[in-house]
Tab-separated table of C-alpha atoms in Angstrom:
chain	number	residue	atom	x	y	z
A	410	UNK	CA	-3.154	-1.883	0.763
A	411	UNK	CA	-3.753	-0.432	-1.012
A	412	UNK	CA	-4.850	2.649	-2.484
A	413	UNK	CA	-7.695	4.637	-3.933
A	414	UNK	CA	-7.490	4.993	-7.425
A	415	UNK	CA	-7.253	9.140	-9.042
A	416	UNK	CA	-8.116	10.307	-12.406
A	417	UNK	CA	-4.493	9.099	-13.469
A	418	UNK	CA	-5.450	5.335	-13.374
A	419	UNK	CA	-9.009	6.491	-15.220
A	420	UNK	CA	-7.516	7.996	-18.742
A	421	UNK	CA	-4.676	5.267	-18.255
A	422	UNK	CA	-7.162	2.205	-18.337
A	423	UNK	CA	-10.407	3.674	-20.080
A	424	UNK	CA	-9.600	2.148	-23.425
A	425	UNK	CA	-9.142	-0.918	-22.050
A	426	UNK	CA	-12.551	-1.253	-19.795
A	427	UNK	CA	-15.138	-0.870	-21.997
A	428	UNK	CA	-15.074	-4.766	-22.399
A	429	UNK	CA	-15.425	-5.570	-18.645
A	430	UNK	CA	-18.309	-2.649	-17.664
A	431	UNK	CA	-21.209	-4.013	-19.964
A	432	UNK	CA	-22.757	-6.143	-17.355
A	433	UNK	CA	-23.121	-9.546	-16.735
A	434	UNK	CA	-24.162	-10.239	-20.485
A	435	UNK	CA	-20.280	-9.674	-21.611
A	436	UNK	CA	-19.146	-12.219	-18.869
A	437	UNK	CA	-21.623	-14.728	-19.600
A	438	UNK	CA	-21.329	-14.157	-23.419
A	439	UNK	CA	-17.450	-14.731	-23.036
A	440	UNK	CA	-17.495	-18.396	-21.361
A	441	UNK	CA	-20.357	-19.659	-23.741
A	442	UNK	CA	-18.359	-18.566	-26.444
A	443	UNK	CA	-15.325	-20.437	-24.998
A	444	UNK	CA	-17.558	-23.610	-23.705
A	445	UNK	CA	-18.970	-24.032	-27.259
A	446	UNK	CA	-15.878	-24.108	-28.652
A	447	UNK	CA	-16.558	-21.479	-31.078
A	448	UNK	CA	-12.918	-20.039	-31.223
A	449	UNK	CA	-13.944	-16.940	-28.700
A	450	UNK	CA	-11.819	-16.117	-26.023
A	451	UNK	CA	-12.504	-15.997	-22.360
A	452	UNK	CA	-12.992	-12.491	-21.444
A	453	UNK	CA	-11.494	-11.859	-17.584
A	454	UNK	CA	-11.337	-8.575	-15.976
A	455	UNK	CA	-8.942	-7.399	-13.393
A	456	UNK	CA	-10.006	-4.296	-11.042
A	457	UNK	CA	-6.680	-2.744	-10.135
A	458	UNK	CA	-6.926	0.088	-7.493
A	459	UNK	CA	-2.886	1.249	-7.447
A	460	UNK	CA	-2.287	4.219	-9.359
A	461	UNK	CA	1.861	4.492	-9.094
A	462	UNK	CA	1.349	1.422	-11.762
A	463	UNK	CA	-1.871	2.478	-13.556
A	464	UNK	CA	0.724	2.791	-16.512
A	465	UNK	CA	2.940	-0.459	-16.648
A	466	UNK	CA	0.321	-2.713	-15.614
A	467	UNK	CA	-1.729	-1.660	-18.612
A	468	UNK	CA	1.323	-2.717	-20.630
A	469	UNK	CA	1.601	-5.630	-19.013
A	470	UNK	CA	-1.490	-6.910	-19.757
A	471	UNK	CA	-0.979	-5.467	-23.807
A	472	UNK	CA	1.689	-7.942	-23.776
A	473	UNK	CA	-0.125	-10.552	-22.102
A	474	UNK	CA	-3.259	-10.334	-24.726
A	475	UNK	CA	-0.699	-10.588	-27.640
A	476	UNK	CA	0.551	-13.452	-26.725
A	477	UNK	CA	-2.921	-15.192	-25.554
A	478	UNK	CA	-4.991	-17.155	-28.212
A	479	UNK	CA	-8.037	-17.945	-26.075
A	480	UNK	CA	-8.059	-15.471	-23.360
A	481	UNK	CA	-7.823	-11.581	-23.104
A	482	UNK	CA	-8.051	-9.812	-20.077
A	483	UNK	CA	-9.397	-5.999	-19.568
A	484	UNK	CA	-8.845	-3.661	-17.204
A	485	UNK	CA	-11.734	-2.403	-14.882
A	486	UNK	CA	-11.695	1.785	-13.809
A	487	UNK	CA	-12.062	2.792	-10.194
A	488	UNK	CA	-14.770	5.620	-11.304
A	489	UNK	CA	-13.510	7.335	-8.369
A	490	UNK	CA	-14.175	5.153	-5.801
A	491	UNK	CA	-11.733	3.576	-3.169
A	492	UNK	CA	-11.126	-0.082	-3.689
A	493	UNK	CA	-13.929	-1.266	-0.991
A	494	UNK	CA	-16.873	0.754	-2.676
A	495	UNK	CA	-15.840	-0.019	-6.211
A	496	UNK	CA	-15.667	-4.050	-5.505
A	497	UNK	CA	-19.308	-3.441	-3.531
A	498	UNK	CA	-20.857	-1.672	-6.518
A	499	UNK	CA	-20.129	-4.197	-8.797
A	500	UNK	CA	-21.215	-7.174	-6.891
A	501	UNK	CA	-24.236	-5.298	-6.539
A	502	UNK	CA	-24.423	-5.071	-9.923
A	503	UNK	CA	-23.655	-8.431	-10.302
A	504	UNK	CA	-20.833	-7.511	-12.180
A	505	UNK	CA	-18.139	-8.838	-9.754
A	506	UNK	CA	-14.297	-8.431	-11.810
A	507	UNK	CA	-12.797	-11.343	-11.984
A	508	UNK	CA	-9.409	-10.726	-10.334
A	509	UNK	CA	-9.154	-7.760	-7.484
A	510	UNK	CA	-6.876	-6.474	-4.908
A	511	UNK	CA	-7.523	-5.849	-0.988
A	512	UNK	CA	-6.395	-6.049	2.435
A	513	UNK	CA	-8.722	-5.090	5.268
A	514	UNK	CA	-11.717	-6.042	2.840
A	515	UNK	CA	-10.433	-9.865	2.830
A	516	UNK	CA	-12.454	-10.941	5.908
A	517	UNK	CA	-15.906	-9.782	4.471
A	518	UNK	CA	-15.050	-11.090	1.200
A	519	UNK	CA	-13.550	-14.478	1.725
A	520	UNK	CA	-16.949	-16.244	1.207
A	521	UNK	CA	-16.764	-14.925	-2.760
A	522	UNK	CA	-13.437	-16.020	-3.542
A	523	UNK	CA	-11.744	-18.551	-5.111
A	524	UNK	CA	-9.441	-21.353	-3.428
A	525	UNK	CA	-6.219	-20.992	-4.783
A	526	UNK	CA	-4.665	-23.720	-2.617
A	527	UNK	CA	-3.255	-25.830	-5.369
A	528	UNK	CA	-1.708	-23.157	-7.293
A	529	UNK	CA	2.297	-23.452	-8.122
A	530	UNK	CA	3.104	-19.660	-6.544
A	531	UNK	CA	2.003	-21.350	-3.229
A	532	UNK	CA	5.448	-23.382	-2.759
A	533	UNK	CA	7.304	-20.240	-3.692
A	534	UNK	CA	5.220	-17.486	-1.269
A	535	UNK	CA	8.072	-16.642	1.646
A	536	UNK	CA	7.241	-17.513	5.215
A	537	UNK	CA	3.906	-16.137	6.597
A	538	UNK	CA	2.968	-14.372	3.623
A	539	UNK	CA	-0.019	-16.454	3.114
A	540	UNK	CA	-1.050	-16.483	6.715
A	541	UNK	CA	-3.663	-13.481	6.300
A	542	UNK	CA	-5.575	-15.169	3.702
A	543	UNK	CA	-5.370	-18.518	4.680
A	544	UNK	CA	-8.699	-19.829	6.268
A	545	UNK	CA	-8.919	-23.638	7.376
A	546	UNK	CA	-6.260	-24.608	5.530
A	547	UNK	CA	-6.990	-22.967	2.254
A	548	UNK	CA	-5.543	-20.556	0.398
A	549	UNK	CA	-7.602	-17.490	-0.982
A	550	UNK	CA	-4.912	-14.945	-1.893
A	551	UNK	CA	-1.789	-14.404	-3.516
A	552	UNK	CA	0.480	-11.762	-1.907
A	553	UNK	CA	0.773	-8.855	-4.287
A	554	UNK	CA	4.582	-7.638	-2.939
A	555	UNK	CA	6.444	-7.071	0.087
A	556	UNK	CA	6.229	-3.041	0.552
A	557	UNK	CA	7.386	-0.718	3.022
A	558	UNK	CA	6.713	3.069	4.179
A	559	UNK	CA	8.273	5.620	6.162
A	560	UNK	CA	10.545	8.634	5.003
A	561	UNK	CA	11.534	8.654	1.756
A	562	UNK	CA	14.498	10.526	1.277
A	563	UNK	CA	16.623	12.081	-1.105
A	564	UNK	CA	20.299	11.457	-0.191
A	565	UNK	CA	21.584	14.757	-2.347
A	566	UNK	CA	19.542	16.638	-0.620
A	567	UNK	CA	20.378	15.472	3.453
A	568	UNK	CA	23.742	14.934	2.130
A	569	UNK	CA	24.251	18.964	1.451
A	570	UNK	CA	22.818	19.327	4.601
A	571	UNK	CA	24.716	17.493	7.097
A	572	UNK	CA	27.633	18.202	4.943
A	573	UNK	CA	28.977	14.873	4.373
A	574	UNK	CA	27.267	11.124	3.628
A	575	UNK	CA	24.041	11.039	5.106
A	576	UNK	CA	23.862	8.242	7.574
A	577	UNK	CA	19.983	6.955	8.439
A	578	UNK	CA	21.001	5.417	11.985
A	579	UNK	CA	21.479	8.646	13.161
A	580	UNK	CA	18.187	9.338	13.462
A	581	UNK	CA	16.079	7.335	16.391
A	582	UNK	CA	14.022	10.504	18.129
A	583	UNK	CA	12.205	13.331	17.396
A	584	UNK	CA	14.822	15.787	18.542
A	585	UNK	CA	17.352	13.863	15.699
A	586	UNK	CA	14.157	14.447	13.283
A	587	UNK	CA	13.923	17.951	13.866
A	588	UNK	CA	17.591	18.633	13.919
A	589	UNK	CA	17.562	17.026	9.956
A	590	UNK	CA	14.639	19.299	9.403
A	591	UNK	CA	16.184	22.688	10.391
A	592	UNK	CA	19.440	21.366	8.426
A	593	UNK	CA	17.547	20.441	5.627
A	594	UNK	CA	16.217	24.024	5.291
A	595	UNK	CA	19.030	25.544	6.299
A	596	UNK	CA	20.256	24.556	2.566
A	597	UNK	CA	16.834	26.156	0.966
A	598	UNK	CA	15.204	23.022	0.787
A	599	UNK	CA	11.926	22.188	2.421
A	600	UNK	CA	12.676	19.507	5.385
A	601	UNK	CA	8.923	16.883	4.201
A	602	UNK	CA	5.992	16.602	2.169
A	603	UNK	CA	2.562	14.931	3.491
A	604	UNK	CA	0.291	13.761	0.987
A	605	UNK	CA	-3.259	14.133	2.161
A	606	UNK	CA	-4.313	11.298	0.674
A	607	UNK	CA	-6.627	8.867	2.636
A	608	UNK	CA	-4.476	5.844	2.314
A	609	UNK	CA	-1.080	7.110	3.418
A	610	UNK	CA	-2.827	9.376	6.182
A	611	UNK	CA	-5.510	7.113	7.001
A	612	UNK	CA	-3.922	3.395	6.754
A	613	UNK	CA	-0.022	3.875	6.628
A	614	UNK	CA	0.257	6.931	8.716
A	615	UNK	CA	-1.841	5.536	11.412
A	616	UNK	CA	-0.099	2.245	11.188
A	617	UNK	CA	3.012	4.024	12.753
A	618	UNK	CA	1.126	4.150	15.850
A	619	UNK	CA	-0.887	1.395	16.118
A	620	UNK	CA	2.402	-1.099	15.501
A	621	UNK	CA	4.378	0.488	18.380
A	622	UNK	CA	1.881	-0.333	21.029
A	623	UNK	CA	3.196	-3.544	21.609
A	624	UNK	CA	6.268	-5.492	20.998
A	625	UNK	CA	4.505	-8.780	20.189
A	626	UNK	CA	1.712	-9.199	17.628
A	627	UNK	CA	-0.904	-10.489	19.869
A	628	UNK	CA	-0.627	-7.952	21.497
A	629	UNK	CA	-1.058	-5.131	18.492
A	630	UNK	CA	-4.350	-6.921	17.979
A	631	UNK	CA	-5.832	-6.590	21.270
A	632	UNK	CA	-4.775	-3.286	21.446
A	633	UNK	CA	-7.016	-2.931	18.454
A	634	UNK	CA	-9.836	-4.904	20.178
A	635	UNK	CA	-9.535	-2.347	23.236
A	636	UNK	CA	-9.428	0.608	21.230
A	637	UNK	CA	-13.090	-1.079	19.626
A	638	UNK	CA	-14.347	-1.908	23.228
A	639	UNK	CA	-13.611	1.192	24.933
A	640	UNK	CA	-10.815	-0.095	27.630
A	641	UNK	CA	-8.046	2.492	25.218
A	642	UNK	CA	-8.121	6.315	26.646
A	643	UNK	CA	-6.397	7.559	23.315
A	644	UNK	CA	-6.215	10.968	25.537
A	645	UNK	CA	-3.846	9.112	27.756
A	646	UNK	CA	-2.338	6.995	25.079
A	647	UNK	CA	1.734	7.203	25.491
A	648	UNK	CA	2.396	6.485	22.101
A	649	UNK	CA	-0.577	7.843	20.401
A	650	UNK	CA	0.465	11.089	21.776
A	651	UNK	CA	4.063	10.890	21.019
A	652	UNK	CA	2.742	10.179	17.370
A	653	UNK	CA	0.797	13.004	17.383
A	654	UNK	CA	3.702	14.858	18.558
A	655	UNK	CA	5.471	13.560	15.522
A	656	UNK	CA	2.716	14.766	13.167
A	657	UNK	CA	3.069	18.023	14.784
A	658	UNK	CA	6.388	18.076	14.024
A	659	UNK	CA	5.250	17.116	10.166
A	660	UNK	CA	2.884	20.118	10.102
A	661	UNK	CA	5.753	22.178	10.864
A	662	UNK	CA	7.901	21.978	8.184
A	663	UNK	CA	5.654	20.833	6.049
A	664	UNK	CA	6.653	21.357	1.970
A	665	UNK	CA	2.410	22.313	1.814
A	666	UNK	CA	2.229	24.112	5.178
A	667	UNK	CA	0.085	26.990	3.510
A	668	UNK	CA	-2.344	24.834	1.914
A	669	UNK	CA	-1.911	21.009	3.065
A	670	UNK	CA	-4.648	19.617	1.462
A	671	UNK	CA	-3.887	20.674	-1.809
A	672	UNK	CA	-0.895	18.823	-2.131
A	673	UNK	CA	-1.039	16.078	-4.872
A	674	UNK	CA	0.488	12.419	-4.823
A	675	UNK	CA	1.514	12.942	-8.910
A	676	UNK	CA	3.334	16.375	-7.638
A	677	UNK	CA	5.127	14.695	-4.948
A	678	UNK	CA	7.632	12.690	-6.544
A	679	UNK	CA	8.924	15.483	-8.755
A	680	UNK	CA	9.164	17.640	-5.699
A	681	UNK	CA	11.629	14.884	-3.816
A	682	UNK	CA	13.137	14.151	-6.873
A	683	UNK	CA	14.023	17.518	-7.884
A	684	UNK	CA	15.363	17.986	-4.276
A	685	UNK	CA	12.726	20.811	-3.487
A	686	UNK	CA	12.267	18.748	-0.066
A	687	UNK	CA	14.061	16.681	1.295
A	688	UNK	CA	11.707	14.030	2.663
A	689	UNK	CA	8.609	12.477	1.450
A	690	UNK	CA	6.114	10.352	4.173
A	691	UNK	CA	5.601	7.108	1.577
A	692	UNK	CA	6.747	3.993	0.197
A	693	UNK	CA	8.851	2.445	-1.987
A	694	UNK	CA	6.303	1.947	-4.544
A	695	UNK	CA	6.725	5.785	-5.078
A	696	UNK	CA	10.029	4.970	-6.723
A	697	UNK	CA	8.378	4.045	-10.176
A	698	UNK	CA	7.847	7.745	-10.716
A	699	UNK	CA	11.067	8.995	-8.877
A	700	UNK	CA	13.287	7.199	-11.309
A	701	UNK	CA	11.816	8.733	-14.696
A	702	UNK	CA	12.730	12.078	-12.950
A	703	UNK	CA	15.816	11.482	-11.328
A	704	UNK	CA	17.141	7.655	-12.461
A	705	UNK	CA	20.705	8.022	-11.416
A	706	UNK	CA	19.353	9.360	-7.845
A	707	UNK	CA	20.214	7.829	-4.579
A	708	UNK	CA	16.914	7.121	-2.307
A	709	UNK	CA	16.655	5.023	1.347
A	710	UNK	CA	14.144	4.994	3.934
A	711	UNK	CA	13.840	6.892	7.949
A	712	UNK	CA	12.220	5.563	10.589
A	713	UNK	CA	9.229	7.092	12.308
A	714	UNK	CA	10.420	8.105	15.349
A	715	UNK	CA	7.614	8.608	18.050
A	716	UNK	CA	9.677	9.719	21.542
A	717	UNK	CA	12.785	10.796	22.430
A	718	UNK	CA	14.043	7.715	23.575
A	719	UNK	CA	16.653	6.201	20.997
A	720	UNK	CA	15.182	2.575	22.366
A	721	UNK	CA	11.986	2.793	22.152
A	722	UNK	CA	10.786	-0.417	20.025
A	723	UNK	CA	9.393	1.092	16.520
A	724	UNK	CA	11.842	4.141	16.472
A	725	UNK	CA	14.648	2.603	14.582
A	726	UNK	CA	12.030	0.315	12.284
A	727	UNK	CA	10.183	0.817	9.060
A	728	UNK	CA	6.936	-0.338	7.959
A	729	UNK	CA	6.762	-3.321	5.807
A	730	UNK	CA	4.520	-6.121	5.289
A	731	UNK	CA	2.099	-7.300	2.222
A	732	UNK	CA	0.419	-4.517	0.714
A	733	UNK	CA	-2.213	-6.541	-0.681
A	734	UNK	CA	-3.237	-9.808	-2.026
A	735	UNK	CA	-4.905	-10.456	-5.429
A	736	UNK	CA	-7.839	-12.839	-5.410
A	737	UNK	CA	-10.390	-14.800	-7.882
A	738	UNK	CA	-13.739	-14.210	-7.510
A	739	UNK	CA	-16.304	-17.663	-7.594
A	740	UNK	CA	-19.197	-16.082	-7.195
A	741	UNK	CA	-19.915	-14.335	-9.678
A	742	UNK	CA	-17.177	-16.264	-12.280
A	743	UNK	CA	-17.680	-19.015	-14.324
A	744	UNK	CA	-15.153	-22.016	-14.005
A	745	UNK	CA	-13.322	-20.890	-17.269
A	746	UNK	CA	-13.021	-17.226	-15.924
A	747	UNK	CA	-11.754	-18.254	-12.825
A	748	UNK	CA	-9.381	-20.625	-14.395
A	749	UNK	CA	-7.935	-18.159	-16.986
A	750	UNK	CA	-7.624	-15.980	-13.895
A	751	UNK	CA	-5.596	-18.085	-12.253
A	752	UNK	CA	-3.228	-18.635	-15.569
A	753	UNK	CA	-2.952	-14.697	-15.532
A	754	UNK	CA	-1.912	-14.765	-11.764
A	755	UNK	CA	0.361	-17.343	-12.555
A	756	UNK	CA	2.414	-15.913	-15.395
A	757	UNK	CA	2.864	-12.884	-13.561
A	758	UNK	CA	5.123	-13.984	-10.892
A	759	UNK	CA	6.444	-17.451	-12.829
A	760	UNK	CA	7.436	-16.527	-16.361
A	761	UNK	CA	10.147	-14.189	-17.592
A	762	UNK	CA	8.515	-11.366	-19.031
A	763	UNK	CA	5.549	-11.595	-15.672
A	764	UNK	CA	8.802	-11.321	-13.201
A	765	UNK	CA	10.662	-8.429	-15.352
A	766	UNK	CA	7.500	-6.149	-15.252
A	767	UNK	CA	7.147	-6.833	-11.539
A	768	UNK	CA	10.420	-6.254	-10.469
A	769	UNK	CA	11.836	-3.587	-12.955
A	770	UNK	CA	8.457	-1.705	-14.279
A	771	UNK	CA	6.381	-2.101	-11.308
A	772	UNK	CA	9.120	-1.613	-8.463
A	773	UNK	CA	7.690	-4.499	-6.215
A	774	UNK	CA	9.830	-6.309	-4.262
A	775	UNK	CA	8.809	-10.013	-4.571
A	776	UNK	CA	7.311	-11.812	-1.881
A	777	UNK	CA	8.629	-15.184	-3.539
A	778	UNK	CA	11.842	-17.336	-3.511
A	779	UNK	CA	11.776	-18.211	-7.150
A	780	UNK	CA	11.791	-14.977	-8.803
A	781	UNK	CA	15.203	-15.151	-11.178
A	782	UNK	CA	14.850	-11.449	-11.800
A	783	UNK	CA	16.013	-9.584	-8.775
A	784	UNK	CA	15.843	-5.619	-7.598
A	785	UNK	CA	19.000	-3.626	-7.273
A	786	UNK	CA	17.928	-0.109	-6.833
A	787	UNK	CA	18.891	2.003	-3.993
A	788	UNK	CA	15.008	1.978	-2.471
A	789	UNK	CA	14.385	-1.496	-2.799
A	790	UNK	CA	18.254	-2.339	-1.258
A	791	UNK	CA	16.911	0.264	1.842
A	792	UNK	CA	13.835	-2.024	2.329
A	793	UNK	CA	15.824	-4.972	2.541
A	794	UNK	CA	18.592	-3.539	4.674
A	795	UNK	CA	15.649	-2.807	7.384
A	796	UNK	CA	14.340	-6.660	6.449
A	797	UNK	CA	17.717	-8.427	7.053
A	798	UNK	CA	18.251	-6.274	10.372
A	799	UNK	CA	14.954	-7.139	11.564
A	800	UNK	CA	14.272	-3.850	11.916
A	801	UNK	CA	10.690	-3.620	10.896
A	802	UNK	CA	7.260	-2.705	12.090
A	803	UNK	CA	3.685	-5.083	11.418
A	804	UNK	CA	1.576	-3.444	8.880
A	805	UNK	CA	-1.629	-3.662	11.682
A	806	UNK	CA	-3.424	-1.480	9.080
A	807	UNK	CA	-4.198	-4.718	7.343
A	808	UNK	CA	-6.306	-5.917	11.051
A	809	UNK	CA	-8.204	-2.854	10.460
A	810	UNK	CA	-11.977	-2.325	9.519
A	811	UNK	CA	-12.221	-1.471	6.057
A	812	UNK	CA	-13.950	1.904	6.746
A	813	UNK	CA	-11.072	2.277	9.397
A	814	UNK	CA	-8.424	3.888	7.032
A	815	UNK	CA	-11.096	6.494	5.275
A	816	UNK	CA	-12.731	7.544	8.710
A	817	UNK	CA	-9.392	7.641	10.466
A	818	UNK	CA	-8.121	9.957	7.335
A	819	UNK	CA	-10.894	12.505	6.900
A	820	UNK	CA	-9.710	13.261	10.779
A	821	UNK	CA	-5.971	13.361	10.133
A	822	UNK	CA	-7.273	16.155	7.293
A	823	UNK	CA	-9.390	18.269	8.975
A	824	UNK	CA	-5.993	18.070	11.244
A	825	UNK	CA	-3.856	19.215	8.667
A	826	UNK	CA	-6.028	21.903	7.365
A	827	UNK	CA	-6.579	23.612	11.264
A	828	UNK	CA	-10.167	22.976	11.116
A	829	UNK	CA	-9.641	20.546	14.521
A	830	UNK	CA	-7.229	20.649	17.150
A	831	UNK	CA	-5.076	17.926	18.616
A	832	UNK	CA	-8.086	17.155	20.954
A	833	UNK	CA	-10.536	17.049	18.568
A	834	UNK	CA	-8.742	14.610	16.525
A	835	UNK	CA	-8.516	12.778	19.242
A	836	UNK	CA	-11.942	12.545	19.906
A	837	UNK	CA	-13.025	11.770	16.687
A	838	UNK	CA	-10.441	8.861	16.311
A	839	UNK	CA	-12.026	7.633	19.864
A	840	UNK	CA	-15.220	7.904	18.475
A	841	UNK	CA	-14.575	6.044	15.182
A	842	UNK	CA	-13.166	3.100	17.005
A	843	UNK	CA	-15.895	2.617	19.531
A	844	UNK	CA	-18.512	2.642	16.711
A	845	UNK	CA	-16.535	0.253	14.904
A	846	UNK	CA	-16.623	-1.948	17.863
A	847	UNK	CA	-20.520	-2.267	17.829
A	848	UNK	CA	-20.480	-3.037	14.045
């Protein structure tokens, strides 16, 4: 999905915006210059909304410049906005960058973008990767990863506490959760850290639930359409409460318990990584940041669990699915823009140096069958142990409205922080979903 953009990703790209924010002038000025032949490059501009690689992807597109003769591509700064408002604000201002990320925004937006149909990734995207952005036969994204979420874990750290090799299939209910937790502290460590942030709580989080209300994906999405029409008594929700009962659980032994809300996504990797918990709700793109504190660490993913039934469908499963899908803009580009866009796009999955900052500076795991350059470390092997098992839950955050994951999240916070109770949340998810449904 991803994810709102902090003040990290704003003194990381800065330098490199000023070129894309002057308007439409700069755009325009950039294909004349490249239409007349003049010997000025196309000027593209890439809004990137996903802070864990604020950092590499900046160097990434250094490189990329260097090596470019008629293009050069700038970055575009959130100005701390989430990646819906920020894309609306500069279409408004006719602005429009001319690559971007999203998910949930893809419906509402298709109309603006680009067909990428003929492009070579296409041949190379793995099995039903493409099916979220394909509309009557056409193409209109390009997956951005494969990605999962769940608990991230420290092995030192549950090793010392179940004395021995940590072994993830133990753990299936939410009696096996707590028992790690009170082992975990039992060592001094805390058991998990939250991050209130309104992606993970509001999107990821909340897809935990939403995937294990069915075992089939027709019917996750009419669960969603009930939940939008009213027929879905959250109250009386099985696994909605036995999520809740999870989150409770969370709350408990949380590493922020005295002050959840002030716990910070660039504080959380150093506390896994230094072993100060032992858990951390997130995903595997986290593991850029873990490894320049701990690189010779060993990390893996936990399940969810939402009952105390060992069988119950999504309690030995991890969330994983395409995070988000990068698109060309056609509204607003001209035909060189979207062209040099699509060369960008290109390289970055196809050529050597594109697939070596994917897969070793970035952390993604590919979502293609031709990349030569391959992950081997411990979080990305995790991912793909739950992958090959088929043990894996539907990201249905992606189904959601786009205002779905913020609304959701500023409930799951006023949760966190005691200023609701477990029926008031519930009531205010209830009531977020039924006004969605009249939208």
């Amino acid at each position: 999905m991803k994810r709102t953009l902090s003040s990290l990703l704003l003194v990381g790209l800065l330098s490199l915006a000023l070129a894309a924010c002057g308007g439409n002038s700069g755009k325009g000025d950039a294909g004349a210059g490249n239409a007349g032949g003049s010997g000025a490059k196309t000027e593209i501009s890439v809004l990137v909304g996903k802070q864990e690689i604020s950092k590499q992807f900046e160097e990434m597109v250094q490189e990329y410049n260097s090596s470019q003769d008629k293009v050069k591509v700038s970055l575009i700064p959130m100005a701390g906005q989430n990646g819906y408002q920020r894309i609306t604000t500069l279409y408004a201002s006719n602005n429009a960058p001319n690559i971007m990320h999203f998910l949930s925004e893809f419906d509402q937006m298709k109309d603006k973008l680009a067909d990428l149909s003929d492009q070579e990734w296409v041949q190379h995207a793995n099995a039903g990767t493409l099916d979220y952005v394909t509309v009557d036969n056409k193409v209109y994204g390009m997956p951005m990863s494969i990605e999962a979420f769940g608990f991230l874990y420290n092995k030192k750290v549950l090793d010392a506490a179940v004395g021995g090799s940590f072994d993830p299939s133990t753990i299936r209910t939410q009696d096996d959760l707590k028992a790690l937790f009170d082992k975990i502290e039992a060592t001094g460590a805390k058991a998990v850290e939250i991050t209130p942030v309104d992606w993970s709580l509001g999107a990821h989080f909340t897809n935990v639930f939403a995937a294990n209300e069915s075992q089939d994906h027709a019917g996750r999405l009419q669960y969603l359409e009930d939940l939008k029409s009213g027929k879905v008594d959250l109250a009386q929700d099985q696994v909605f409460n036995g999520w809740l009962d999870t989150l409770d659980l969370i709350k408990q032994y949380n590493y922020a318990k005295d002050a959840p809300l002030s716990a910070t996504y660039d504080d959380a990797p150093i506390v896994l990584a230094d072993g100060q918990a032992g858990m951390w709700f997130m995903g595997n793109w986290a593991y850029t940041q873990i490894k320049e504190i701990d690189p010779e660490g060993e990390y893996g993913f936990l399940p969810v669990p939402v009952s105390n039934n060992a069988g119950d469908f999504g309690n030995s499963r991890i969330s994983v699915g395409v995070p988000e899908y990068w698109v060309v803009d056609a509204s607003q580009s001209t035909p060189e823009e979207q062209q040099a866009s699509k060369d960008f796009l290109n390289w970055m999955v196809s050529s050597e140096k594109g697939q070596d900052y994917y897969v070793n500076q970035f952390g993604f795991l590919p979502a293609y069958d031709n990349f030569t350059t391959k992950p081997t470390d411990p979080v990305s092997t995790s991912v793909l142990s739950y992958t090959e098992s088929e043990n894996t839950l539907a990201w249905m955050n992606s189904y959601y409205p786009p205002d779905a994951f913020p609304a959701m999240a500023a409930s799951l916070q006023k949760y966190l922080g005691g200023e609701i109770d477990r029926a008031g949340l519930t009531k205010e998810f209830q009531a977020y979903w039924a006004s969605a449904g009249k939208k």
